[in-house]
């Protein structure tokens, strides 16, 4: 009636599928995960509304690439979340960014580079199958974002 069915038999490793079949590709793949945080800031040397203390609900999107391991995983989404929570979000969520970030004007442009660097540093500390940050996109509002890309960070 609805076009679905319960599986007849749950697939078992080493019986229905061999471990050597788990990894389908040797090519680089990209995985992406997004997070949100709430924070307050103000801009220096700026004439406009943002010179006053105000807040945003920011959205961060990470694009990480690498090679899959024998199971077909490049990085577990849970590991990405752990890096976010322990290495990056603690400096951002429900914080006054002018106080918790390194000395900088807390523009989306400056912040996205800092976030990129923190993720890249965290990835370099563990072996994630050649994982690297391809891009970080930081939304300050639902329609306005800044982006840092690997080719820009490594070549300039």
XYZ file of C-alpha atoms in Angstrom:
156
model
C 0.000 0.000 0.000
C 2.739 2.496 0.932
C 5.583 1.030 -1.121
C 7.788 -0.023 1.787
C 8.553 -3.294 3.468
C 10.376 -4.576 6.470
C 13.671 -6.206 5.486
C 13.576 -9.975 5.326
C 16.996 -10.425 6.874
C 19.296 -7.924 8.546
C 22.653 -7.946 6.758
C 25.528 -9.348 8.854
C 29.181 -8.462 8.448
C 31.496 -11.296 7.330
C 28.432 -13.274 6.324
C 26.373 -11.171 3.907
C 29.001 -8.477 3.297
C 32.741 -8.809 3.648
C 34.877 -6.240 5.484
C 36.807 -5.667 2.253
C 33.550 -4.467 0.657
C 32.752 -1.782 3.247
C 34.827 0.956 1.610
C 33.387 1.713 -1.812
C 35.826 4.435 -2.921
C 39.433 5.564 -2.771
C 38.508 9.071 -3.931
C 38.467 12.205 -1.770
C 35.005 13.019 -0.425
C 33.554 16.043 1.359
C 31.343 15.901 4.418
C 29.544 18.890 5.827
C 28.006 19.729 9.182
C 26.427 22.882 10.526
C 26.144 24.367 13.989
C 24.590 27.449 15.558
C 25.601 29.674 18.440
C 24.347 32.864 20.033
C 26.748 35.674 20.879
C 27.076 39.410 21.404
C 29.620 41.785 19.917
C 30.174 45.271 18.592
C 32.418 46.646 15.879
C 35.232 49.151 16.339
C 35.984 51.970 13.903
C 32.573 51.529 12.273
C 29.768 54.002 11.766
C 26.445 52.217 11.745
C 24.183 50.127 13.954
C 26.842 47.494 14.568
C 29.039 49.903 16.542
C 26.572 49.318 19.390
C 26.565 46.164 21.476
C 24.159 43.669 19.873
C 23.720 39.945 19.338
C 23.228 37.363 16.611
C 22.277 33.763 16.211
C 25.181 32.666 14.039
C 25.251 29.570 11.840
C 28.541 27.872 10.925
C 28.869 25.336 8.101
C 32.012 23.246 7.799
C 33.070 21.402 4.658
C 35.794 18.837 5.403
C 37.340 16.541 2.833
C 39.472 13.444 3.078
C 39.690 9.776 2.191
C 37.484 7.054 3.572
C 38.875 4.388 5.866
C 38.283 0.639 5.619
C 34.727 1.136 6.912
C 33.907 3.813 4.332
C 34.111 6.709 6.828
C 36.244 9.808 6.399
C 35.316 11.390 9.733
C 32.445 10.573 12.029
C 29.886 13.387 12.305
C 30.110 12.846 16.071
C 33.837 13.642 15.936
C 33.074 16.865 14.073
C 30.582 17.748 16.794
C 33.116 16.966 19.514
C 35.724 19.238 17.894
C 33.114 21.976 17.546
C 31.993 21.671 21.172
C 35.418 21.327 22.804
C 37.665 23.481 20.635
C 35.542 26.196 19.046
C 32.051 26.695 20.492
C 33.370 27.217 24.036
C 34.852 30.527 22.838
C 31.696 31.639 21.035
C 28.360 30.473 22.420
C 26.641 32.945 24.746
C 29.818 34.992 24.909
C 30.853 38.583 24.372
C 33.037 37.954 21.325
C 35.130 41.092 21.739
C 36.327 39.591 25.012
C 36.731 35.892 24.172
C 38.290 35.989 20.700
C 41.881 37.100 20.032
C 42.294 40.870 19.624
C 40.434 41.641 16.400
C 37.419 43.493 15.142
C 34.678 40.884 15.490
C 33.506 41.072 11.884
C 32.158 37.947 10.211
C 35.190 38.123 7.902
C 37.690 37.988 10.777
C 35.721 35.419 12.737
C 35.342 32.946 9.870
C 39.128 32.833 9.417
C 39.626 32.223 13.160
C 37.029 29.408 13.085
C 38.713 27.908 10.008
C 42.094 27.946 11.765
C 40.692 26.317 14.920
C 39.105 23.468 12.940
C 42.239 22.972 10.823
C 44.363 22.828 13.972
C 42.046 20.272 15.584
C 42.073 18.060 12.478
C 45.867 18.116 12.360
C 46.025 16.643 15.876
C 44.349 13.377 14.824
C 44.556 11.019 11.871
C 41.345 11.523 9.918
C 42.351 9.960 6.579
C 43.974 13.107 5.175
C 41.114 15.305 6.381
C 41.364 19.001 5.678
C 39.077 21.989 5.919
C 37.763 22.910 2.474
C 35.550 25.761 3.610
C 33.898 27.398 6.569
C 30.833 29.558 6.064
C 29.697 31.831 8.901
C 26.181 33.261 8.698
C 25.744 36.381 10.803
C 22.113 36.687 9.699
C 19.980 34.291 7.655
C 20.968 36.128 4.452
C 24.510 37.380 5.182
C 27.638 35.279 5.519
C 31.422 35.308 5.225
C 33.410 32.348 3.935
C 36.971 31.084 4.232
C 38.184 28.514 1.690
C 41.234 26.273 1.813
C 42.681 27.610 -1.426
C 42.580 31.143 -0.026
C 43.954 30.202 3.395
C 46.853 28.172 1.998
C 47.878 30.342 -0.932
C 47.917 33.799 0.585
